[in-house]
Amino acid sequence: MSLALLQEAAMSYGAFAAIGAGLAAIGGGIGVGKIGGAAMEAMARQPELQGKLQGSAIVLIAFIEAIALFAVVVSFLAMSA
Amino acid sequence: MKTTTFNLLKSLLSGVFFLWVAFAAYASPDAESKESIKEEEFEASELIFHHIKDSHGFHVAGDFSIALPVILWTDNGLVTFMSSEFHHDNDGEVVVEKNGMKFVNLHEKIYQLEAGASSVSLDHEHHPTNAHRPLDFSITKNVFSMLLSLVVMLLLFSTAARSYKKSQNHMPSGFGRFVEPVIVFVRDEIAIPNIGEHHYKRYMPFLLTLFFFIWLNNIFGLIPFFPFSANLSGNIAFTGTLALITLLITWFSSKKSYWKHMVWMPGLPVPMKLFLAPIELMGMFIKPIALMIRLFANITAGHVVVLSLISLIFVLKTAWAGTVSVPFAVFISVIEVLVVAIQAYIFTMLSALYFGQALEEEH
Amino acid sequence: MDLVTPEIGLIFWTTLSFLVLLFLLRKFAWKPILNSVNTREQSIKDALAAAEAAKREMENLTADNERILKEARAERETMLKEAREMKSQMIADAEEEAKAKAEKMISSAQAAIETEKKAAIAELKAQVASLSVDIAEKVVKSELSDKDKQLKLVADLLDGATLK
């Protein structure tokens, strides 16, 4: 009986972890989308700066992505806690 | 001549892709068939986690896997044996006895049984109660893959270097022609803008080694058959070690102003300084931790997504799912090829950025 | 939890592999490759610099030529000018000399004329004197015969004796 309870708890932990990862993905998506949009706009305005803009956009996306990935790792931890 | 080489390369690449997808689709039921004997239900997460974790043998195809050496540092000294002595068991059932010590493989972790115990007993959280872990320096799947990448890198780059030496006018040939643009890219786009003209030369060997090491291991992880397919760069020990090396080099190359800006930010009121110091100090550690997690999670997530898509066929129990999931898996894999290069670039670039910050002089 | 717990074995092997790789590649790959790339870039840069220098040299040469040509032209100009000046000087000198000579001749001629004139006047004076004496003699003679005739004679004589 206690085993079944624990299993259930573990399953619900997993569900919460999945929701957490999903929320982090929303945040990351918004951030990456904003950067991508702004970068495209800037590139359209000044095509001669394309290379520079692309490089910094990728780096900024990496920063935002890291935050979302932190959340993913936290949900990994939560899932197996 | 050039176009033929290119075409050959193109067909080779596409061949690898199709082989990969075909193999993934073929390999999965193998892994599954073993599971399904024990428990009717196909557990996608189990398959995926089995793949992205390390293991003591290298599964090739079907029931065939390569045995790898197990190297343990126990209280009674060094113990080595081949992983085949466990007979593919990773549930702690097969007990290997060496030098009077008993070892079991429990979920790809080697446990040493306490004296007197003859089999491992588990508590309800599946943790063993009568065994402990010795220091495990085994050549696991990941270590094997890393050593392979080490050999490949040494061969490739010494060949490239030799091609420079052979030519009279310092023009590379063969593989050197492929790596030179990448090396120049690392120098001109990563090292010089972030570290600066004066100091960048000292860091070039590190940055180049880091970039190619991560890139090659990422690519090895993407290739889905035998000597590759280990999820090395999606392992936190690997990324953490590289991030730690970056942190250590940052410290060793730091100037006074780096610490001054961290502990006692000049040009701010005192309360602000007191407020900023702990944040900055934390930031010093968070930067390499972010490096570690970024690479680990990116690569692991890539593997998880591809495997999940393939697993969909077995979860839905219909081959028709493959018509959707396989092209999607191919699509994700193509994106992954881009992602692994970008991740190698970002890891190297941020390392260079941190070195540049550490080297900044008072102005 | 497993996934985010680093294993000591892999840390050890990663450190070892990375350091070995760093050391060996630095020695056998990065140094020769980077040196070659640098040498090549340096040689390209040098060649470009040399070409630039040659171009500048060429420009200097043409500029020199131009300058020399200009100088020569200027010299010619000055020489011509000098010659022209000399010519006008000579002409002026000659004119001056001629004028001086003519003046001298004129003045000597005038002096001669003056002398002649003086001599003529002196002679005239002597003639006038003798004429006067003659007239006086005749007047005296005729006065002695007829007073009216004498007066008329004087008047006639004076009429006929115009100073020429």
Coordinates of C-alpha atoms in Angstrom, one line a residue:
Chain A
M1 CA 0.0 0.0 0.0
S2 CA 2.8 2.4 1.0
L3 CA 4.6 1.4 -2.2
A4 CA 1.6 2.2 -4.3
L5 CA 1.3 5.6 -2.6
L6 CA 4.9 6.3 -3.2
Q7 CA 4.7 5.3 -6.8
E8 CA 1.7 7.6 -7.2
A9 CA 3.6 10.4 -5.6
A10 CA 6.6 9.8 -7.9
M11 CA 4.3 9.9 -10.9
S12 CA 2.8 13.2 -9.8
Y13 CA 6.3 14.6 -9.2
G14 CA 7.0 13.7 -12.8
A15 CA 3.9 15.4 -13.9
F16 CA 4.8 18.6 -12.0
A17 CA 8.3 18.4 -13.4
A18 CA 6.9 18.2 -16.9
I19 CA 4.7 21.2 -16.3
G20 CA 7.7 23.1 -14.9
A21 CA 9.7 22.3 -18.0
G22 CA 6.9 23.4 -20.2
L23 CA 6.5 26.7 -18.4
A24 CA 10.3 27.3 -18.8
A25 CA 10.0 26.5 -22.4
I26 CA 7.3 29.2 -22.8
G27 CA 9.5 31.8 -21.1
G28 CA 12.5 30.7 -23.2
G29 CA 10.4 30.8 -26.4
I30 CA 9.2 34.3 -25.7
G31 CA 12.8 35.5 -25.0
V32 CA 14.2 33.8 -28.1
G33 CA 11.4 35.0 -30.3
K34 CA 12.0 38.6 -29.2
I35 CA 15.7 38.4 -29.9
G36 CA 15.1 36.7 -33.2
G37 CA 12.5 39.3 -34.3
A38 CA 14.7 42.2 -33.3
A39 CA 17.7 40.7 -35.0
M40 CA 15.7 40.2 -38.2
E41 CA 14.4 43.7 -38.1
A42 CA 17.9 45.1 -37.5
M43 CA 19.2 42.9 -40.4
A44 CA 16.5 44.2 -42.7
R45 CA 17.4 47.7 -41.7
Q46 CA 21.1 47.3 -42.1
P47 CA 21.9 44.3 -44.2
E48 CA 25.6 45.2 -44.2
L49 CA 25.8 44.4 -40.4
Q50 CA 24.3 40.9 -40.9
G51 CA 27.3 38.9 -39.8
K52 CA 27.7 40.9 -36.6
L53 CA 24.0 40.8 -35.8
Q54 CA 23.8 37.1 -36.4
G55 CA 26.7 36.4 -34.1
S56 CA 25.4 38.5 -31.2
A57 CA 21.9 37.1 -31.7
I58 CA 23.1 33.6 -31.4
V59 CA 25.0 34.4 -28.2
L60 CA 22.0 36.2 -26.7
I61 CA 19.8 33.3 -27.6
A62 CA 22.3 31.0 -25.8
F63 CA 21.9 33.1 -22.7
I64 CA 18.1 33.0 -22.7
E65 CA 18.2 29.3 -23.6
A66 CA 20.4 28.6 -20.6
I67 CA 17.7 30.0 -18.3
A68 CA 15.1 27.6 -19.8
L69 CA 17.6 24.8 -19.6
F70 CA 18.2 25.5 -15.9
A71 CA 14.5 25.0 -15.4
V72 CA 14.7 21.7 -17.4
V73 CA 17.6 20.5 -15.1
V74 CA 15.6 21.5 -12.0
S75 CA 12.7 19.5 -13.3
F76 CA 15.1 16.5 -13.8
L77 CA 16.1 16.9 -10.2
A78 CA 12.5 17.2 -9.1
M79 CA 11.4 14.2 -11.1
S80 CA 13.9 11.9 -9.4
A81 CA 13.8 13.5 -6.0
Chain B
M1 CA 37.3 16.9 -59.6
K2 CA 36.0 19.2 -56.9
T3 CA 32.4 18.5 -57.8
T4 CA 32.9 14.8 -57.7
T5 CA 34.4 15.0 -54.2
F6 CA 31.5 17.2 -53.2
N7 CA 28.9 14.8 -54.6
L8 CA 30.6 11.9 -52.9
L9 CA 30.5 13.8 -49.7
K10 CA 26.9 14.7 -50.2
S11 CA 25.8 11.2 -50.9
L12 CA 27.9 9.9 -48.0
L13 CA 26.2 12.4 -45.7
S14 CA 22.7 11.5 -46.8
G15 CA 23.6 7.8 -46.6
V16 CA 24.6 8.3 -43.0
F17 CA 21.4 10.0 -42.3
F18 CA 19.2 7.3 -43.8
L19 CA 21.2 4.6 -42.1
W20 CA 20.9 6.4 -38.9
V21 CA 17.1 6.7 -39.1
A22 CA 16.8 3.1 -40.3
F23 CA 19.1 2.0 -37.5
A24 CA 17.3 3.9 -34.9
A25 CA 14.1 2.4 -36.0
Y26 CA 15.7 -1.1 -36.1
A27 CA 17.6 -0.8 -32.9
S28 CA 14.7 0.4 -30.8
P29 CA 12.7 -2.8 -31.0
D30 CA 15.8 -4.7 -29.9
A31 CA 16.1 -2.8 -26.8
E32 CA 12.4 -3.0 -26.4
S33 CA 12.1 -6.7 -26.9
K34 CA 14.2 -7.3 -23.8
E35 CA 11.9 -4.9 -21.8
S36 CA 8.8 -6.4 -23.2
I37 CA 9.6 -9.8 -21.9
K38 CA 9.8 -8.6 -18.4
E39 CA 6.9 -6.1 -18.5
E40 CA 4.4 -6.1 -21.3
E41 CA 4.3 -2.3 -21.5
F42 CA 6.9 -0.4 -23.6
E43 CA 8.6 2.2 -21.4
A44 CA 9.8 5.0 -23.7
S45 CA 11.4 6.9 -20.8
E46 CA 13.3 3.9 -19.7
L47 CA 14.7 3.4 -23.2
I48 CA 15.6 7.0 -23.5
F49 CA 17.2 7.2 -20.1
H50 CA 19.1 4.1 -20.8
H51 CA 20.5 5.7 -23.9
I52 CA 21.5 9.0 -22.5
K53 CA 23.2 7.6 -19.4
D54 CA 26.6 6.0 -19.3
S55 CA 27.0 2.2 -19.3
H56 CA 29.8 -0.4 -18.7
G57 CA 29.4 -2.2 -22.0
F58 CA 29.0 -0.9 -25.5
H59 CA 25.8 -2.2 -27.0
V60 CA 26.3 -2.7 -30.8
A61 CA 23.3 -4.5 -32.2
G62 CA 20.8 -7.1 -31.0
D63 CA 22.4 -9.1 -28.2
F64 CA 25.9 -8.3 -29.3
S65 CA 27.8 -5.8 -27.2
I66 CA 31.4 -4.9 -26.7
A67 CA 32.9 -5.6 -23.3
L68 CA 34.8 -2.7 -21.7
P69 CA 37.3 -2.8 -18.8
V70 CA 36.0 -2.1 -15.3
I71 CA 38.6 -0.3 -13.2
L72 CA 37.8 0.1 -9.5
W73 CA 39.7 1.7 -6.7
T74 CA 38.6 -0.1 -3.6
D75 CA 39.7 -0.1 0.0
N76 CA 42.0 -3.0 -0.9
G77 CA 43.6 -1.4 -3.9
L78 CA 43.0 -1.6 -7.6
V79 CA 40.6 -4.1 -9.1
T80 CA 40.2 -4.6 -12.9
F81 CA 38.0 -7.0 -14.9
M82 CA 36.0 -7.0 -18.1
S83 CA 32.4 -5.9 -18.0
S84 CA 31.5 -9.1 -19.8
E85 CA 31.8 -10.9 -16.5
F86 CA 28.4 -9.3 -15.6
H87 CA 26.8 -11.1 -18.6
H88 CA 24.8 -8.0 -19.6
D89 CA 23.2 -7.9 -16.2
N90 CA 22.5 -4.5 -14.7
D91 CA 20.0 -5.4 -12.0
G92 CA 22.5 -6.5 -9.5
E93 CA 21.9 -10.2 -9.9
V94 CA 25.2 -11.4 -11.2
V95 CA 27.9 -11.2 -8.5
V96 CA 31.5 -11.0 -9.7
E97 CA 34.1 -11.9 -7.1
K98 CA 37.7 -10.5 -7.3
N99 CA 40.4 -10.4 -4.6
G100 CA 37.8 -11.6 -2.1
M101 CA 35.5 -8.7 -2.9
K102 CA 32.1 -9.0 -4.5
F103 CA 30.8 -6.6 -7.1
V104 CA 27.4 -6.2 -8.7
N105 CA 26.2 -4.0 -11.6
L106 CA 23.1 -2.1 -10.5
H107 CA 21.7 0.2 -13.2
E108 CA 25.2 0.6 -14.7
K109 CA 26.7 1.5 -11.4
I110 CA 29.2 -0.9 -9.8
Y111 CA 28.5 -1.6 -6.1
Q112 CA 30.8 -3.5 -3.8
L113 CA 28.9 -5.8 -1.4
E114 CA 29.7 -5.5 2.2
A115 CA 31.7 -8.3 3.7
G116 CA 29.5 -11.3 4.4
A117 CA 26.7 -10.4 1.9
S118 CA 26.2 -12.8 -1.0
S119 CA 23.6 -10.8 -2.9
V120 CA 22.5 -7.2 -3.0
S121 CA 19.3 -6.3 -1.2
L122 CA 17.4 -3.1 -2.1
D123 CA 15.3 -0.8 -0.1
H124 CA 12.0 0.3 -1.5
E125 CA 13.6 3.3 -3.3
H126 CA 15.8 0.8 -5.2
H127 CA 18.9 1.9 -3.2
P128 CA 21.1 -1.0 -2.1
T129 CA 21.3 -1.4 1.7
N130 CA 24.3 -3.7 2.0
A131 CA 26.7 -2.3 -0.6
H132 CA 28.7 0.8 -1.3
R133 CA 30.3 2.3 -4.4
P134 CA 34.1 2.0 -4.8
L135 CA 35.8 4.8 -6.8
D136 CA 34.9 3.8 -10.4
F137 CA 37.5 4.7 -13.0
S138 CA 36.1 2.2 -15.6
I139 CA 36.4 2.7 -19.3
T140 CA 32.7 3.2 -19.8
K141 CA 30.9 3.8 -23.0
N142 CA 31.4 7.5 -22.6
V143 CA 35.1 7.1 -21.8
F144 CA 35.6 4.8 -24.7
S145 CA 33.9 7.4 -27.0
M146 CA 36.1 10.1 -25.6
L147 CA 39.3 8.1 -26.1
L148 CA 38.2 7.4 -29.6
S149 CA 37.6 11.1 -30.2
L150 CA 41.1 11.8 -28.7
V151 CA 42.7 9.4 -31.2
V152 CA 40.7 10.8 -34.1
M153 CA 41.6 14.4 -33.2
L154 CA 45.3 13.6 -32.8
L155 CA 45.3 11.8 -36.2
L156 CA 43.3 14.5 -38.0
F157 CA 45.1 17.5 -36.7
S158 CA 48.6 16.1 -36.9
T159 CA 47.8 15.2 -40.5
A160 CA 46.6 18.7 -41.1
A161 CA 49.7 20.2 -39.5
R162 CA 51.9 17.9 -41.6
S163 CA 50.2 19.0 -44.8
Y164 CA 51.4 22.6 -43.9
K165 CA 54.9 21.4 -43.4
K166 CA 55.1 19.6 -46.6
S167 CA 54.1 22.5 -48.8
Q168 CA 56.6 25.2 -49.6
N169 CA 54.4 28.2 -49.4
H170 CA 52.5 27.3 -46.2
M171 CA 49.4 26.2 -48.2
P172 CA 47.5 23.4 -46.6
S173 CA 46.3 20.4 -48.5
G174 CA 43.7 17.7 -47.8
F175 CA 42.1 17.9 -44.4
G176 CA 44.2 21.0 -43.6
R177 CA 42.2 22.9 -46.2
F178 CA 39.0 22.0 -44.3
V179 CA 40.2 22.9 -40.8
E180 CA 42.0 26.1 -41.7
P181 CA 38.9 28.2 -42.1
V182 CA 37.6 26.9 -38.8
I183 CA 40.8 27.7 -37.1
V184 CA 40.9 31.2 -38.6
F185 CA 37.2 31.6 -37.5
V186 CA 38.1 30.7 -34.0
R187 CA 41.0 33.2 -34.1
D188 CA 39.2 36.1 -35.8
E189 CA 35.6 35.7 -34.5
I190 CA 36.2 34.2 -31.0
A191 CA 39.6 34.9 -29.7
I192 CA 40.6 38.3 -31.0
P193 CA 37.2 40.2 -30.4
N194 CA 36.8 38.8 -26.9
I195 CA 40.3 38.5 -25.5
G196 CA 42.1 41.3 -27.5
E197 CA 45.0 41.6 -29.8
H198 CA 47.6 41.5 -27.1
H199 CA 46.8 38.4 -25.1
Y200 CA 44.8 36.2 -27.5
K201 CA 47.8 34.1 -28.7
R202 CA 48.2 32.4 -25.3
Y203 CA 44.7 31.2 -25.3
M204 CA 44.5 29.9 -28.9
P205 CA 45.6 26.3 -28.2
F206 CA 43.0 26.0 -25.4
L207 CA 40.2 27.5 -27.4
L208 CA 40.9 25.5 -30.4
T209 CA 41.2 22.2 -28.5
L210 CA 38.0 23.0 -26.6
F211 CA 36.1 23.9 -29.7
F212 CA 37.1 20.8 -31.7
F213 CA 36.8 18.5 -28.7
I214 CA 33.3 19.6 -28.0
W215 CA 32.3 19.7 -31.7
L216 CA 33.7 16.3 -32.5
N217 CA 32.1 14.6 -29.4
N218 CA 28.8 16.3 -30.2
I219 CA 29.0 14.9 -33.7
F220 CA 30.0 11.4 -32.4
G221 CA 26.9 11.6 -30.2
L222 CA 24.7 12.2 -33.2
I223 CA 26.0 9.2 -35.2
P224 CA 23.7 6.4 -34.1
F225 CA 25.9 3.3 -34.5
F226 CA 28.7 1.4 -32.8
P227 CA 31.9 3.3 -32.1
F228 CA 29.9 6.5 -31.7
S229 CA 26.4 7.1 -30.3
A230 CA 27.6 7.7 -26.7
N231 CA 26.0 10.7 -25.1
L232 CA 29.3 12.0 -23.9
S233 CA 28.8 15.7 -24.4
G234 CA 25.3 15.3 -22.9
N235 CA 26.9 14.1 -19.7
I236 CA 27.2 16.6 -16.9
A237 CA 30.6 15.2 -15.7
F238 CA 32.1 16.0 -19.1
T239 CA 30.6 19.4 -19.5
G240 CA 31.3 20.2 -15.9
T241 CA 35.0 19.3 -16.2
L242 CA 35.4 21.5 -19.2
A243 CA 33.6 24.4 -17.5
L244 CA 35.8 23.9 -14.4
I245 CA 38.9 24.1 -16.6
T246 CA 37.6 27.3 -18.0
L247 CA 37.0 28.7 -14.5
L248 CA 40.5 27.7 -13.4
I249 CA 42.1 29.4 -16.4
T250 CA 39.9 32.5 -15.8
W251 CA 41.3 32.6 -12.3
F252 CA 44.9 32.1 -13.3
S253 CA 44.8 34.8 -15.9
S254 CA 42.8 37.3 -13.8
K255 CA 44.2 40.7 -13.1
K256 CA 43.7 42.8 -10.0
S257 CA 40.9 44.8 -11.6
Y258 CA 38.8 41.7 -12.1
W259 CA 38.7 41.0 -8.4
K260 CA 38.3 44.6 -7.6
H261 CA 35.3 44.9 -9.8
M262 CA 33.9 41.8 -8.2
V263 CA 34.4 42.6 -4.5
W264 CA 34.4 46.4 -4.4
M265 CA 32.9 47.8 -7.6
P266 CA 34.5 51.2 -8.1
G267 CA 32.4 54.3 -8.7
L268 CA 29.3 53.3 -6.8
P269 CA 28.0 54.3 -3.4
V270 CA 29.0 52.0 -0.5
P271 CA 25.6 50.4 0.1
M272 CA 25.4 49.5 -3.6
K273 CA 28.9 48.0 -3.4
L274 CA 27.9 45.9 -0.4
F275 CA 24.8 44.8 -2.3
L276 CA 26.7 44.0 -5.5
A277 CA 29.6 42.0 -4.1
P278 CA 27.7 38.8 -3.2
I279 CA 25.9 38.9 -6.6
E280 CA 29.1 39.3 -8.5
L281 CA 30.8 36.6 -6.5
M282 CA 27.9 34.3 -7.2
G283 CA 28.0 35.3 -10.8
M284 CA 31.6 34.1 -11.0
F285 CA 30.4 30.6 -10.2
I286 CA 27.2 30.8 -12.1
K287 CA 28.9 31.5 -15.4
P288 CA 30.8 28.2 -15.6
I289 CA 27.7 26.4 -14.2
A290 CA 25.7 27.9 -17.0
L291 CA 28.3 26.7 -19.4
M292 CA 28.1 23.3 -18.0
I293 CA 24.3 23.1 -18.0
R294 CA 23.9 24.7 -21.4
L295 CA 25.9 22.1 -23.2
F296 CA 24.7 19.2 -21.1
A297 CA 21.0 20.1 -21.5
N298 CA 21.2 21.0 -25.2
I299 CA 22.8 17.8 -26.2
T300 CA 20.7 15.6 -23.9
A301 CA 17.5 17.3 -25.0
G302 CA 18.5 16.7 -28.7
H303 CA 18.9 13.0 -28.0
V304 CA 15.7 12.8 -25.9
V305 CA 13.7 14.4 -28.7
V306 CA 15.0 12.2 -31.5
L307 CA 14.5 9.0 -29.3
S308 CA 11.1 10.1 -28.2
L309 CA 10.0 10.6 -31.8
I310 CA 11.2 7.1 -32.7
S311 CA 9.7 5.7 -29.6
L312 CA 6.3 7.1 -30.7
I313 CA 6.1 4.2 -33.1
F314 CA 6.2 1.7 -30.2
V315 CA 4.1 3.7 -27.9
L316 CA 1.3 3.9 -30.4
K317 CA 2.0 0.3 -31.5
T318 CA 1.6 1.1 -35.2
A319 CA 4.1 1.4 -38.0
W320 CA 2.0 4.2 -39.4
A321 CA 3.3 6.5 -36.7
G322 CA 6.6 6.1 -38.4
T323 CA 5.4 8.0 -41.4
V324 CA 5.1 11.1 -39.2
S325 CA 7.7 10.5 -36.6
V326 CA 10.6 9.4 -38.8
P327 CA 10.6 12.4 -41.1
F328 CA 10.2 14.5 -38.0
A329 CA 13.2 12.8 -36.4
V330 CA 15.2 13.4 -39.5
F331 CA 14.2 17.0 -39.4
I332 CA 15.3 17.3 -35.8
S333 CA 18.5 15.5 -36.5
V334 CA 19.3 18.0 -39.3
I335 CA 18.7 20.8 -36.8
E336 CA 20.9 19.0 -34.3
V337 CA 23.8 19.0 -36.7
L338 CA 23.5 22.8 -36.7
V339 CA 22.9 22.9 -32.9
V340 CA 26.0 20.9 -32.0
A341 CA 28.2 23.3 -34.0
I342 CA 26.6 26.3 -32.4
Q343 CA 26.9 24.8 -29.0
A344 CA 30.6 24.2 -29.5
Y345 CA 30.9 27.8 -30.8
I346 CA 29.0 29.2 -27.8
F347 CA 31.0 27.2 -25.2
T348 CA 34.3 28.4 -26.7
M349 CA 33.1 32.0 -27.3
L350 CA 31.8 32.4 -23.7
S351 CA 35.1 30.9 -22.4
A352 CA 37.0 33.5 -24.4
L353 CA 34.6 36.2 -23.2
Y354 CA 35.4 35.2 -19.5
F355 CA 39.1 35.2 -20.2
G356 CA 38.8 38.6 -21.7
Q357 CA 36.9 40.0 -18.7
A358 CA 39.5 38.5 -16.4
L359 CA 42.3 40.1 -18.4
E360 CA 40.7 43.6 -18.4
E361 CA 43.1 46.2 -17.1
E362 CA 42.2 49.2 -15.0
H363 CA 41.0 52.1 -17.2
Chain C
M1 CA 19.1 12.8 -10.0
D2 CA 21.4 10.4 -11.7
L3 CA 21.4 12.5 -14.8
V4 CA 22.8 15.6 -13.0
T5 CA 25.2 13.8 -10.7
P6 CA 28.7 13.8 -12.2
E7 CA 30.6 10.5 -11.9
I8 CA 34.1 10.7 -10.6
G9 CA 35.4 8.3 -13.2
L10 CA 34.2 10.4 -16.1
I11 CA 35.6 13.6 -14.5
F12 CA 38.9 11.9 -14.1
W13 CA 39.0 10.6 -17.7
T14 CA 37.7 13.9 -19.2
T15 CA 40.4 15.9 -17.3
L16 CA 43.1 13.5 -18.4
S17 CA 42.0 13.3 -22.1
F18 CA 41.5 17.0 -22.4
L19 CA 44.9 17.9 -20.9
V20 CA 46.6 15.2 -23.0
L21 CA 44.9 16.5 -26.0
L22 CA 45.7 20.1 -25.2
F23 CA 49.3 19.4 -24.6
L24 CA 49.8 17.2 -27.7
L25 CA 47.8 19.3 -30.1
R26 CA 49.4 22.5 -28.9
K27 CA 52.8 21.0 -29.7
F28 CA 52.0 19.0 -32.8
A29 CA 49.1 20.8 -34.4
W30 CA 48.1 24.2 -33.3
K31 CA 51.6 25.7 -33.2
P32 CA 52.6 24.6 -36.7
I33 CA 49.2 25.4 -38.2
L34 CA 49.0 28.8 -36.6
N35 CA 52.6 29.6 -37.4
S36 CA 52.0 28.6 -41.0
V37 CA 48.8 30.7 -41.2
N38 CA 50.5 33.6 -39.6
T39 CA 53.6 33.3 -41.9
R40 CA 51.3 33.2 -44.9
E41 CA 49.3 36.1 -43.9
Q42 CA 52.4 38.0 -43.0
S43 CA 53.9 37.3 -46.4
I44 CA 50.7 38.4 -48.1
K45 CA 50.7 41.6 -46.0
D46 CA 54.4 42.1 -46.9
A47 CA 53.7 41.6 -50.6
L48 CA 50.9 44.1 -50.4
A49 CA 53.1 46.5 -48.6
A50 CA 55.8 46.1 -51.2
A51 CA 53.4 46.7 -54.0
E52 CA 52.2 49.8 -52.2
A53 CA 55.8 51.0 -51.7
A54 CA 56.6 50.3 -55.4
K55 CA 53.5 52.3 -56.4
R56 CA 54.5 55.1 -54.2
E57 CA 58.0 55.0 -55.6
M58 CA 56.6 55.2 -59.1
E59 CA 54.5 58.1 -58.1
N60 CA 57.6 59.8 -56.6
L61 CA 59.5 59.2 -59.8
T62 CA 56.8 60.7 -62.0
A63 CA 56.6 63.6 -59.6
D64 CA 60.3 64.0 -59.8
N65 CA 60.2 63.9 -63.6
E66 CA 57.5 66.5 -63.6
R67 CA 59.5 68.7 -61.2
I68 CA 62.6 68.4 -63.3
L69 CA 60.7 69.3 -66.4
K70 CA 59.2 72.2 -64.7
E71 CA 62.5 73.4 -63.5
A72 CA 64.0 73.1 -66.9
R73 CA 61.2 75.0 -68.4
A74 CA 61.6 77.7 -65.8
E75 CA 65.3 77.9 -66.5
R76 CA 64.7 78.3 -70.2
E77 CA 62.2 81.0 -69.4
T78 CA 64.6 82.9 -67.2
M79 CA 67.4 82.5 -69.8
L80 CA 65.2 83.9 -72.5
K81 CA 64.1 86.7 -70.3
E82 CA 67.7 87.5 -69.5
A83 CA 68.6 87.5 -73.2
R84 CA 65.8 89.7 -74.0
E85 CA 66.8 92.1 -71.2
M86 CA 70.3 92.0 -72.4
K87 CA 69.2 92.8 -75.9
S88 CA 67.1 95.8 -74.8
Q89 CA 70.0 96.9 -72.6
M90 CA 72.4 96.8 -75.5
I91 CA 70.0 98.7 -77.7
A92 CA 69.5 101.3 -75.0
D93 CA 73.2 101.6 -74.5
A94 CA 73.9 102.1 -78.2
E95 CA 71.2 104.7 -78.4
E96 CA 72.6 106.5 -75.5
E97 CA 76.0 106.5 -77.0
A98 CA 74.8 107.7 -80.3
K99 CA 72.8 110.4 -78.7
A100 CA 75.8 111.5 -76.7
K101 CA 78.0 111.5 -79.8
A102 CA 75.5 113.5 -81.7
E103 CA 75.1 116.0 -78.9
K104 CA 78.8 116.3 -78.7
M105 CA 79.0 117.0 -82.5
I106 CA 76.2 119.4 -82.3
S107 CA 77.8 121.2 -79.4
S108 CA 81.1 121.4 -81.2
A109 CA 79.4 122.6 -84.3
Q110 CA 77.6 125.2 -82.3
A111 CA 80.9 126.2 -80.8
A112 CA 82.4 126.5 -84.3
I113 CA 79.4 128.5 -85.5
E114 CA 79.7 130.8 -82.5
T115 CA 83.4 131.3 -83.2
E116 CA 82.6 132.0 -86.9
K117 CA 79.8 134.4 -85.9
K118 CA 82.1 136.2 -83.5
A119 CA 84.7 136.4 -86.2
A120 CA 82.1 137.6 -88.7
I121 CA 80.8 140.1 -86.3
A122 CA 84.3 141.3 -85.6
E123 CA 84.9 141.6 -89.3
L124 CA 81.6 143.3 -89.8
K125 CA 82.4 145.7 -87.0
A126 CA 85.7 146.4 -88.7
Q127 CA 83.9 146.9 -92.1
V128 CA 81.2 149.0 -90.4
A129 CA 83.9 151.1 -88.9
S130 CA 85.7 151.5 -92.2
L131 CA 82.4 152.2 -94.0
S132 CA 81.5 154.7 -91.4
V133 CA 84.8 156.3 -91.9
D134 CA 84.2 156.4 -95.7
I135 CA 80.7 157.7 -95.3
A136 CA 81.9 160.2 -92.9
E137 CA 84.6 161.3 -95.3
K138 CA 82.1 161.6 -98.2
V139 CA 79.6 163.3 -96.0
V140 CA 82.2 165.7 -94.9
K141 CA 83.2 166.2 -98.5
S142 CA 79.6 166.8 -99.8
E143 CA 78.7 169.0 -96.8
L144 CA 81.4 171.1 -97.7
S145 CA 79.7 171.8 -101.2
D146 CA 76.1 171.9 -100.5
K147 CA 74.4 171.7 -97.3
D148 CA 71.2 170.1 -98.7
K149 CA 73.1 167.8 -100.9
Q150 CA 75.2 166.7 -98.0
L151 CA 72.1 165.9 -95.9
K152 CA 70.7 164.0 -98.8
L153 CA 73.8 162.1 -99.3
V154 CA 73.9 161.0 -95.7
A155 CA 70.4 159.8 -95.9
D156 CA 71.1 157.9 -99.2
L157 CA 74.2 156.4 -97.7
L158 CA 72.4 155.3 -94.6
D159 CA 69.7 153.8 -96.8
G160 CA 72.2 151.9 -98.9
A161 CA 74.1 150.7 -95.9
T162 CA 71.8 148.3 -94.4
L163 CA 73.3 145.9 -92.0
K164 CA 73.3 142.6 -93.5

